[in-house]
Tab-separated table of C-alpha atoms and ligand atoms in Angstrom:
chain	number	residue	atom	x	y	z
T	334	MET	CA	18.737	81.401	68.291
T	335	ASP	CA	15.571	81.216	70.370
T	336	GLN	CA	15.167	77.602	71.564
T	337	THR	CA	11.529	77.453	70.514
T	338	GLN	CA	12.535	78.094	66.896
T	339	THR	CA	14.834	75.091	66.753
T	340	ILE	CA	13.410	71.906	65.288
T	341	ASN	CA	15.278	68.808	66.367
T	342	PHE	CA	15.164	66.005	63.770
T	343	GLY	CA	17.783	63.968	65.649
T	344	ALA	CA	17.676	60.170	65.776
T	345	GLY	CA	18.225	59.954	69.509
T	346	PRO	CA	18.534	61.407	72.008
T	347	ALA	CA	15.687	63.158	70.292
T	348	LYS	CA	13.011	65.791	70.645
T	349	ILE	CA	10.904	65.681	73.814
T	350	PRO	CA	7.492	67.415	73.779
T	351	GLN	CA	7.828	71.024	74.918
T	352	SER	CA	5.024	70.640	77.473
T	353	VAL	CA	6.902	67.761	79.100
T	354	LEU	CA	10.075	69.835	79.371
T	355	LEU	CA	8.108	72.706	80.850
T	356	LYS	CA	6.503	70.449	83.442
T	357	ALA	CA	9.886	68.978	84.349
T	358	GLN	CA	11.255	72.519	84.638
T	359	GLN	CA	8.385	73.547	86.880
T	360	GLU	CA	8.941	70.559	89.163
T	361	PHE	CA	12.716	70.604	88.936
T	362	LEU	CA	13.539	72.182	92.291
T	363	ASN	CA	10.587	70.887	94.254
T	364	PHE	CA	8.742	67.776	93.130
T	365	SER	CA	5.164	67.749	94.415
T	366	THR	CA	5.400	68.524	98.147
T	367	SER	CA	8.738	66.776	98.641
T	368	GLY	CA	10.777	69.967	98.881
T	369	ILE	CA	13.522	68.377	96.751
T	370	SER	CA	14.256	67.570	93.106
T	371	VAL	CA	13.623	64.100	91.638
T	372	LEU	CA	17.366	64.172	90.953
T	373	GLU	CA	18.042	64.149	94.691
T	374	MET	CA	15.347	61.705	95.703
T	375	SER	CA	15.989	58.269	97.166
T	376	HIS	CA	14.643	55.507	94.948
T	377	ARG	CA	13.072	54.073	98.109
T	378	ALA	CA	11.191	57.315	98.875
T	379	SER	CA	7.418	57.100	98.595
T	380	ASP	CA	7.386	59.922	96.015
T	381	PHE	CA	9.693	57.938	93.734
T	382	ILE	CA	7.801	54.677	94.275
T	383	GLN	CA	4.720	56.571	93.100
T	384	ILE	CA	6.599	57.866	90.042
T	385	ILE	CA	7.799	54.417	88.959
T	386	ASN	CA	4.447	52.753	89.669
T	387	ARG	CA	2.570	55.439	87.755
T	388	THR	CA	5.002	55.166	84.819
T	389	GLU	CA	4.419	51.419	84.665
T	390	SER	CA	0.663	51.726	84.941
T	391	VAL	CA	0.383	54.316	82.138
T	392	LEU	CA	2.605	52.134	79.952
T	393	ARG	CA	0.424	49.095	80.700
T	394	GLU	CA	-2.655	51.092	79.797
T	395	LEU	CA	-1.201	52.537	76.570
T	396	LEU	CA	-0.010	49.171	75.275
T	397	ASN	CA	-2.730	47.090	76.883
T	398	ILE	CA	-0.008	44.876	78.379
T	399	PRO	CA	-1.447	41.547	79.556
T	400	ALA	CA	-1.147	40.719	83.272
T	401	ASN	CA	1.297	37.868	82.643
T	402	TYR	CA	3.981	40.296	81.432
T	403	LYS	CA	6.517	42.065	83.633
T	404	VAL	CA	7.654	45.617	82.915
T	405	LEU	CA	11.280	46.404	83.779
T	406	PHE	CA	13.143	49.716	83.747
T	407	LEU	CA	16.794	48.888	83.184
T	408	GLN	CA	20.130	50.551	82.511
T	409	GLY	CA	22.712	49.668	79.859
T	410	GLY	CA	20.726	50.939	76.865
T	411	GLY	CA	19.640	48.938	73.855
T	412	SER	CA	23.197	47.606	73.658
T	413	GLY	CA	22.831	46.176	77.159
T	414	GLN	CA	19.853	44.219	75.861
T	415	PHE	CA	21.937	42.787	73.000
T	416	SER	CA	23.711	40.862	75.799
T	417	ALA	CA	20.835	40.503	78.275
T	418	ILE	CA	18.548	38.783	75.777
T	419	PRO	CA	20.793	35.787	75.024
T	420	LEU	CA	21.989	35.664	78.651
T	421	ASN	CA	18.390	35.352	79.846
T	422	LEU	CA	16.701	33.512	77.015
T	423	ILE	CA	19.095	31.347	75.022
T	424	GLY	CA	18.821	28.688	77.730
T	425	LEU	CA	15.069	28.332	77.162
T	426	LYS	CA	15.742	25.212	75.072
T	427	LYS	CA	18.519	22.642	75.333
T	428	ASP	CA	20.114	23.391	71.943
T	429	MET	CA	21.129	26.872	73.150
T	430	CYS	CA	20.532	28.493	69.775
T	431	ALA	CA	18.549	31.452	68.456
T	432	ASP	CA	17.325	32.776	65.106
T	433	TYR	CA	18.086	36.372	64.094
T	434	VAL	CA	16.618	38.456	61.302
T	435	VAL	CA	19.280	40.997	60.339
T	436	THR	CA	17.910	44.047	58.515
T	437	GLY	CA	20.353	46.750	59.568
T	438	THR	CA	23.177	47.787	61.870
T	439	TRP	CA	21.265	47.315	65.124
T	440	SER	CA	20.090	43.758	64.530
T	441	GLU	CA	23.535	42.950	63.126
T	442	LYS	CA	25.154	44.145	66.356
T	443	ALA	CA	22.617	42.222	68.441
T	444	ALA	CA	23.345	39.000	66.516
T	445	LYS	CA	27.097	39.463	66.868
T	446	GLU	CA	26.828	39.965	70.622
T	447	ALA	CA	24.536	36.932	70.983
T	448	GLU	CA	27.162	34.731	69.312
T	449	LYS	CA	29.135	34.893	72.573
T	450	TYR	CA	26.442	32.884	74.321
T	451	GLY	CA	25.098	30.330	71.874
T	452	LYS	CA	24.684	29.294	68.273
T	453	ILE	CA	23.132	32.054	66.175
T	454	ASN	CA	21.411	31.393	62.880
T	455	ILE	CA	20.755	34.309	60.535
T	456	VAL	CA	17.523	33.127	58.935
T	457	HIS	CA	18.106	34.593	55.470
T	458	PRO	CA	21.099	35.023	53.103
T	459	LYS	CA	23.340	37.965	54.001
T	460	MET	CA	22.253	41.158	52.263
T	461	ASP	CA	24.629	43.444	50.324
T	462	SER	CA	22.852	46.497	51.654
T	463	TYR	CA	20.163	47.105	54.244
T	464	THR	CA	17.382	48.412	52.055
T	465	LYS	CA	14.673	45.768	52.445
T	466	ILE	CA	13.206	43.016	54.568
T	467	PRO	CA	13.969	39.622	53.043
T	468	ASP	CA	10.740	37.839	52.087
T	469	PRO	CA	9.616	35.875	55.192
T	470	SER	CA	8.652	32.905	52.984
T	471	SER	CA	12.400	32.481	52.307
T	472	TRP	CA	13.468	32.466	55.981
T	473	THR	CA	14.780	29.211	57.411
T	474	LEU	CA	13.508	29.235	60.972
T	475	ASN	CA	14.781	26.568	63.328
T	476	PRO	CA	12.005	25.020	65.473
T	477	ALA	CA	14.637	24.186	68.124
T	478	ALA	CA	15.619	27.861	68.508
T	479	SER	CA	15.051	29.387	71.928
T	480	TYR	CA	13.794	32.578	70.311
T	481	VAL	CA	13.523	34.561	67.075
T	482	TYR	CA	14.947	38.091	67.243
T	483	TYR	CA	14.311	41.081	65.006
T	484	CYS	CA	14.498	44.882	65.060
T	485	ASN	CA	11.156	46.518	64.305
T	486	ASN	CA	12.724	49.711	63.015
T	487	GLU	CA	16.333	50.057	61.927
T	488	THR	CA	17.166	53.610	62.966
T	489	ILE	CA	20.225	54.018	60.735
T	490	HIS	CA	18.946	52.400	57.538
T	491	GLY	CA	15.292	53.420	57.805
T	492	VAL	CA	13.878	49.908	57.354
T	493	GLU	CA	10.696	49.228	59.327
T	494	PHE	CA	8.519	46.119	59.671
T	495	ASN	CA	4.854	46.727	59.027
T	496	PHE	CA	3.990	43.167	60.071
T	497	ILE	CA	4.746	40.842	62.967
T	498	PRO	CA	6.783	37.823	61.819
T	499	GLU	CA	5.224	34.373	62.191
T	500	THR	CA	7.525	32.062	64.183
T	501	ASN	CA	5.504	28.841	64.573
T	502	SER	CA	5.268	29.281	68.350
T	503	VAL	CA	8.950	30.029	68.902
T	504	VAL	CA	9.303	32.964	71.328
T	505	LEU	CA	9.481	36.282	69.460
T	506	VAL	CA	11.852	38.991	70.720
T	507	CYS	CA	11.776	42.511	69.336
T	508	ASP	CA	13.895	45.652	69.524
T	509	MET	CA	11.371	48.505	69.312
T	510	SER	CA	13.811	51.212	70.412
T	511	SER	CA	13.059	53.588	67.578
T	512	ASN	CA	9.358	52.998	66.954
T	513	PHE	CA	8.081	52.201	70.438
T	514	LEU	CA	4.581	53.634	70.981
T	515	SER	CA	4.585	55.142	67.499
T	516	ARG	CA	1.580	52.892	66.783
T	517	PRO	CA	-0.494	50.305	68.628
T	518	ILE	CA	1.060	46.868	69.013
T	519	ASP	CA	-0.288	43.506	70.177
T	520	VAL	CA	2.073	42.701	73.061
T	521	SER	CA	0.670	39.187	73.410
T	522	LYS	CA	2.362	38.186	70.148
T	523	PHE	CA	5.797	38.711	71.734
T	524	GLY	CA	7.880	36.970	74.365
T	525	LEU	CA	9.890	40.125	74.917
T	526	ILE	CA	9.855	43.713	73.680
T	527	TYR	CA	12.459	46.288	74.600
T	528	ALA	CA	13.095	49.936	73.821
T	529	GLY	CA	15.605	52.562	74.854
T	530	ALA	CA	13.668	55.650	75.969
T	531	GLN	CA	15.729	58.303	74.210
T	532	LYS	CA	13.798	58.294	70.938
T	533	ASN	CA	10.047	58.101	71.407
T	534	VAL	CA	9.521	58.006	75.168
T	535	GLY	CA	11.952	60.278	76.923
T	536	CYS	CA	15.651	60.682	77.536
T	537	ALA	CA	18.698	58.415	77.646
T	538	GLY	CA	19.385	56.301	80.715
T	539	VAL	CA	16.462	53.912	80.870
T	540	THR	CA	15.497	50.975	78.695
T	541	VAL	CA	12.075	49.465	79.091
T	542	VAL	CA	11.757	45.676	78.857
T	543	ILE	CA	8.359	43.971	78.619
T	544	VAL	CA	8.789	40.257	79.185
T	545	ARG	CA	6.388	37.328	79.530
T	546	GLU	CA	6.591	35.823	83.015
T	547	ASP	CA	7.118	32.224	81.945
T	548	LEU	CA	10.389	33.215	80.217
T	549	LEU	CA	12.004	34.272	83.497
T	550	GLY	CA	14.362	31.992	85.389
T	551	HIS	CA	16.318	30.408	82.513
T	552	THR	CA	19.262	32.762	82.882
T	553	LEU	CA	22.823	31.569	82.211
T	554	LYS	CA	24.893	31.467	85.390
T	555	GLU	CA	27.408	33.975	84.033
T	556	CYS	CA	24.677	36.628	83.547
T	557	PRO	CA	25.562	39.817	85.473
T	558	ILE	CA	22.919	40.196	88.150
T	559	ILE	CA	21.794	43.646	87.017
T	560	LEU	CA	20.876	42.129	83.622
T	561	ASP	CA	18.982	39.212	85.187
T	562	TYR	CA	15.319	39.777	84.339
T	563	LYS	CA	14.036	37.503	87.114
T	564	THR	CA	15.966	39.355	89.807
T	565	GLN	CA	14.915	42.745	88.458
T	566	ALA	CA	11.277	41.624	88.102
T	567	GLU	CA	11.170	40.359	91.695
T	568	LEU	CA	12.594	43.650	92.949
T	569	ASN	CA	10.522	46.028	90.783
T	570	SER	CA	13.609	47.070	88.771
T	571	MET	CA	15.345	48.057	91.992
T	572	TYR	CA	18.027	45.453	92.530
T	573	ASN	CA	20.276	48.503	92.442
T	574	THR	CA	19.662	52.240	92.094
T	575	PRO	CA	17.490	52.698	89.006
T	576	PRO	CA	17.858	55.657	86.595
T	577	CYS	CA	15.330	57.680	88.610
T	578	TYR	CA	15.247	60.895	86.610
T	579	SER	CA	14.993	59.099	83.250
T	580	ILE	CA	12.084	57.039	84.591
T	581	TYR	CA	10.397	60.233	85.772
T	582	ILE	CA	10.789	61.835	82.330
T	583	MET	CA	9.478	58.684	80.671
T	584	GLY	CA	6.432	58.870	82.913
T	585	LEU	CA	5.763	62.454	81.796
T	586	VAL	CA	6.139	61.520	78.115
T	587	LEU	CA	3.768	58.565	78.519
T	588	GLU	CA	1.179	60.872	80.119
T	589	TRP	CA	1.645	63.186	77.135
T	590	ILE	CA	1.066	60.307	74.686
T	591	LYS	CA	-2.022	59.296	76.648
T	592	SER	CA	-3.484	62.780	76.652
T	593	ASN	CA	-2.789	63.078	72.929
T	594	GLY	CA	-4.807	60.007	72.003
T	595	GLY	CA	-2.407	57.097	72.651
T	596	GLY	CA	-0.843	54.732	70.126
T	597	ALA	CA	-3.615	55.012	67.532
T	598	ALA	CA	-3.368	58.813	67.392
T	599	MET	CA	0.441	58.609	67.220
T	600	GLU	CA	0.144	56.173	64.320
T	601	SER	CA	-2.083	58.414	62.261
T	602	LEU	CA	0.096	61.439	62.933
T	603	ASN	CA	3.284	59.533	62.122
T	604	GLN	CA	1.743	58.270	58.901
T	605	GLN	CA	0.830	61.801	57.843
T	606	LYS	CA	4.241	63.190	58.751
T	607	SER	CA	6.275	60.538	56.965
T	608	LEU	CA	4.059	60.770	53.876
T	609	LEU	CA	4.818	64.473	53.641
T	610	ILE	CA	8.545	63.741	53.347
T	611	TYR	CA	8.260	60.619	51.175
T	612	ASP	CA	5.977	62.554	48.797
T	613	VAL	CA	8.673	65.188	48.315
T	614	ILE	CA	11.267	62.457	47.710
T	615	ASN	CA	9.055	60.496	45.300
T	616	SER	CA	8.055	63.511	43.264
T	617	SER	CA	11.563	64.985	42.996
T	618	ASN	CA	12.450	63.169	39.739
T	619	GLY	CA	15.423	61.463	41.357
T	620	PHE	CA	16.847	64.578	43.020
T	621	TYR	CA	16.174	63.086	46.448
T	622	VAL	CA	16.905	59.367	46.644
T	623	CYS	CA	15.684	57.068	49.421
T	624	PRO	CA	17.409	53.707	48.992
T	625	VAL	CA	14.816	51.730	50.982
T	626	GLU	CA	12.159	49.621	49.202
T	627	GLU	CA	8.770	51.327	49.394
T	628	THR	CA	7.060	48.492	51.322
T	629	CYS	CA	9.362	48.792	54.336
T	630	ARG	CA	10.176	52.482	54.490
T	631	SER	CA	10.320	53.703	58.058
T	632	ARG	CA	7.857	56.287	59.341
T	633	MET	CA	10.317	57.205	62.065
T	634	ASN	CA	13.691	57.618	60.352
T	635	ILE	CA	13.866	58.685	56.729
T	636	PRO	CA	17.352	58.427	55.216
T	637	PHE	CA	17.928	60.050	51.843
T	638	ARG	CA	20.680	61.192	49.515
T	639	ILE	CA	20.855	63.919	46.905
T	640	ARG	CA	21.140	63.168	43.148
T	641	SER	CA	22.133	59.491	43.498
T	642	LYS	CA	22.299	56.536	45.894
T	643	GLU	CA	25.886	57.524	46.700
T	644	GLY	CA	24.897	61.153	47.198
T	645	ASP	CA	26.487	64.424	46.147
T	646	ALA	CA	28.686	65.471	49.074
T	647	THR	CA	28.755	69.175	48.149
T	648	LEU	CA	24.998	69.478	47.757
T	649	GLU	CA	24.303	67.468	50.894
T	650	LYS	CA	26.584	69.741	52.893
T	651	GLU	CA	24.792	72.764	51.462
T	652	PHE	CA	21.414	71.186	52.283
T	653	LEU	CA	22.408	70.600	55.910
T	654	GLU	CA	23.865	74.096	56.312
T	655	GLY	CA	20.749	75.671	54.824
T	656	ALA	CA	18.522	73.602	57.109
T	657	SER	CA	20.554	74.596	60.130
T	658	LYS	CA	20.168	78.302	59.235
T	659	LYS	CA	16.409	77.725	59.342
T	660	GLY	CA	16.703	76.126	62.787
T	661	MET	CA	16.331	72.533	61.545
T	662	ILE	CA	19.078	70.542	63.230
T	663	SER	CA	20.461	66.996	63.490
T	664	LEU	CA	19.521	66.045	59.936
T	665	LYS	CA	22.911	64.521	59.156
T	666	GLY	CA	22.813	60.806	58.347
T	667	HIS	CA	24.496	58.362	60.720
T	668	ARG	CA	28.283	58.553	60.398
T	669	SER	CA	28.404	54.958	59.092
T	670	VAL	CA	26.193	55.705	56.055
T	671	GLY	CA	26.401	59.472	55.499
T	672	GLY	CA	23.773	61.484	53.647
T	673	ILE	CA	20.716	62.955	55.309
T	674	ARG	CA	18.260	61.450	57.795
T	675	ALA	CA	15.071	62.979	59.114
T	676	SER	CA	13.804	61.398	62.325
T	677	LEU	CA	10.123	62.039	62.878
T	678	TYR	CA	9.446	60.622	66.334
T	679	ASN	CA	6.175	61.273	68.173
T	680	ALA	CA	7.302	64.635	69.570
T	681	VAL	CA	8.070	66.028	66.099
T	682	THR	CA	4.914	67.868	65.080
T	683	LEU	CA	3.121	68.046	61.754
T	684	GLN	CA	4.137	71.697	61.613
T	685	ASP	CA	7.819	70.786	62.164
T	686	THR	CA	7.562	68.244	59.347
T	687	GLU	CA	5.847	70.726	57.043
T	688	ALA	CA	8.728	73.119	57.608
T	689	LEU	CA	11.166	70.431	56.476
T	690	ALA	CA	9.056	69.462	53.453
T	691	THR	CA	8.846	73.126	52.404
T	692	TYR	CA	12.603	73.533	52.735
T	693	MET	CA	13.217	70.350	50.706
T	694	LYS	CA	10.992	71.656	47.892
T	695	GLU	CA	12.723	75.036	47.974
T	696	PHE	CA	16.170	73.406	47.824
T	697	LEU	CA	15.021	71.225	44.937
T	698	ARG	CA	13.780	74.258	42.956
T	699	GLN	CA	17.112	75.994	43.467
T	700	HIS	CA	19.264	73.050	42.397
T	701	GLN	CA	17.503	70.813	39.910
N	1463	PLP	N1	18.488	49.503	68.840
N	1463	PLP	C1	18.140	50.519	68.031
N	1463	PLP	C2	17.028	50.306	67.051
N	1463	PLP	C3	18.807	51.738	68.102
N	1463	PLP	O1	18.460	52.748	67.285
N	1463	PLP	C4	19.854	51.902	69.037
N	1463	PLP	C5	20.583	53.175	69.167
N	1463	PLP	O2	20.351	54.155	68.510
N	1463	PLP	C6	20.192	50.807	69.849
N	1463	PLP	C7	19.481	49.632	69.734
N	1463	PLP	C8	21.307	50.920	70.855
N	1463	PLP	O3	20.898	51.738	71.886
N	1463	PLP	P1	21.928	52.334	72.979
N	1463	PLP	O4	22.754	53.367	72.280
N	1463	PLP	O5	21.013	52.902	74.003
N	1463	PLP	O6	22.739	51.207	73.479
């Protein structure tokens, strides 16, 4: 099948805007006047220093990042940050403890990893299923905690915060891997924000960390040096060889976001796109079932089943095969939950989403 006809609804690595891929292709063999590919370039070369500096400056502009925040480009993925966060921040206060809000697989994994380094308090009763955000008025936050951690968008379960939790001045830490730059955000409300690039801002290999300067320097002595924020901040993310090509691609995607209207434009587009799919689900008389409570349904990852919460395996298989024949790929739900999941990151267009909505309506007509 012609590549341009394929629509990638994958959860990550995910669709990258076509114009970005074309630019990368154009520059692949000879970046600027260097005569070589970015893949071959020394991270100390002036061309690469320009790439990384430009990437940081566009990111600062898009998110209006205050001057007292450092921007780091690290390796190890989101999972690396599950360890790096407690290693760097749990020592902020003498009790060596942290509060976690657990609303899905990713925050659950982060909390479990953090338990290696300090005392972790899950601020709400354990949930039977990840289909909602427990009412913040019922959370028991510990004022002695070094930080409060949450995941802004649970990629597998499709649960997204549409508010910033109030922590009574305790440092707030947020995993924004799957909704980074999908809408504007007030960075000053956070101590630390991180996001793997491979969903909304590029390809796998680089994780961006935005951290307030006064939080640096409290690292546990056993912290591996490449995860030490202070060291990486002092060396412009170049303690060791950074993921050069992934940073370059991120830079191109950020330029694309900027030229397409920035966070506010992404937000309005993402709202429109997700509404298209939720409308089909909500008006299907229970044929399509999204288990997530309406108030916290994700605009990025929409999980749904067919006929019931448990799903109808035969129909779901048929749905996925039919979608694939129409060029719509990677709609299978995460292997841990099954079903169907449509990921509608920034690069997925309104037209792509309309194609999916049309197919869903067609499939409904044929099977209800
Ligand atoms: N956090 C979220 C919200 C994710 O969706 C993922 C992966 O999909 C991760 C963390 C882990 O990222 P990685 O696979 O890069 O370690």
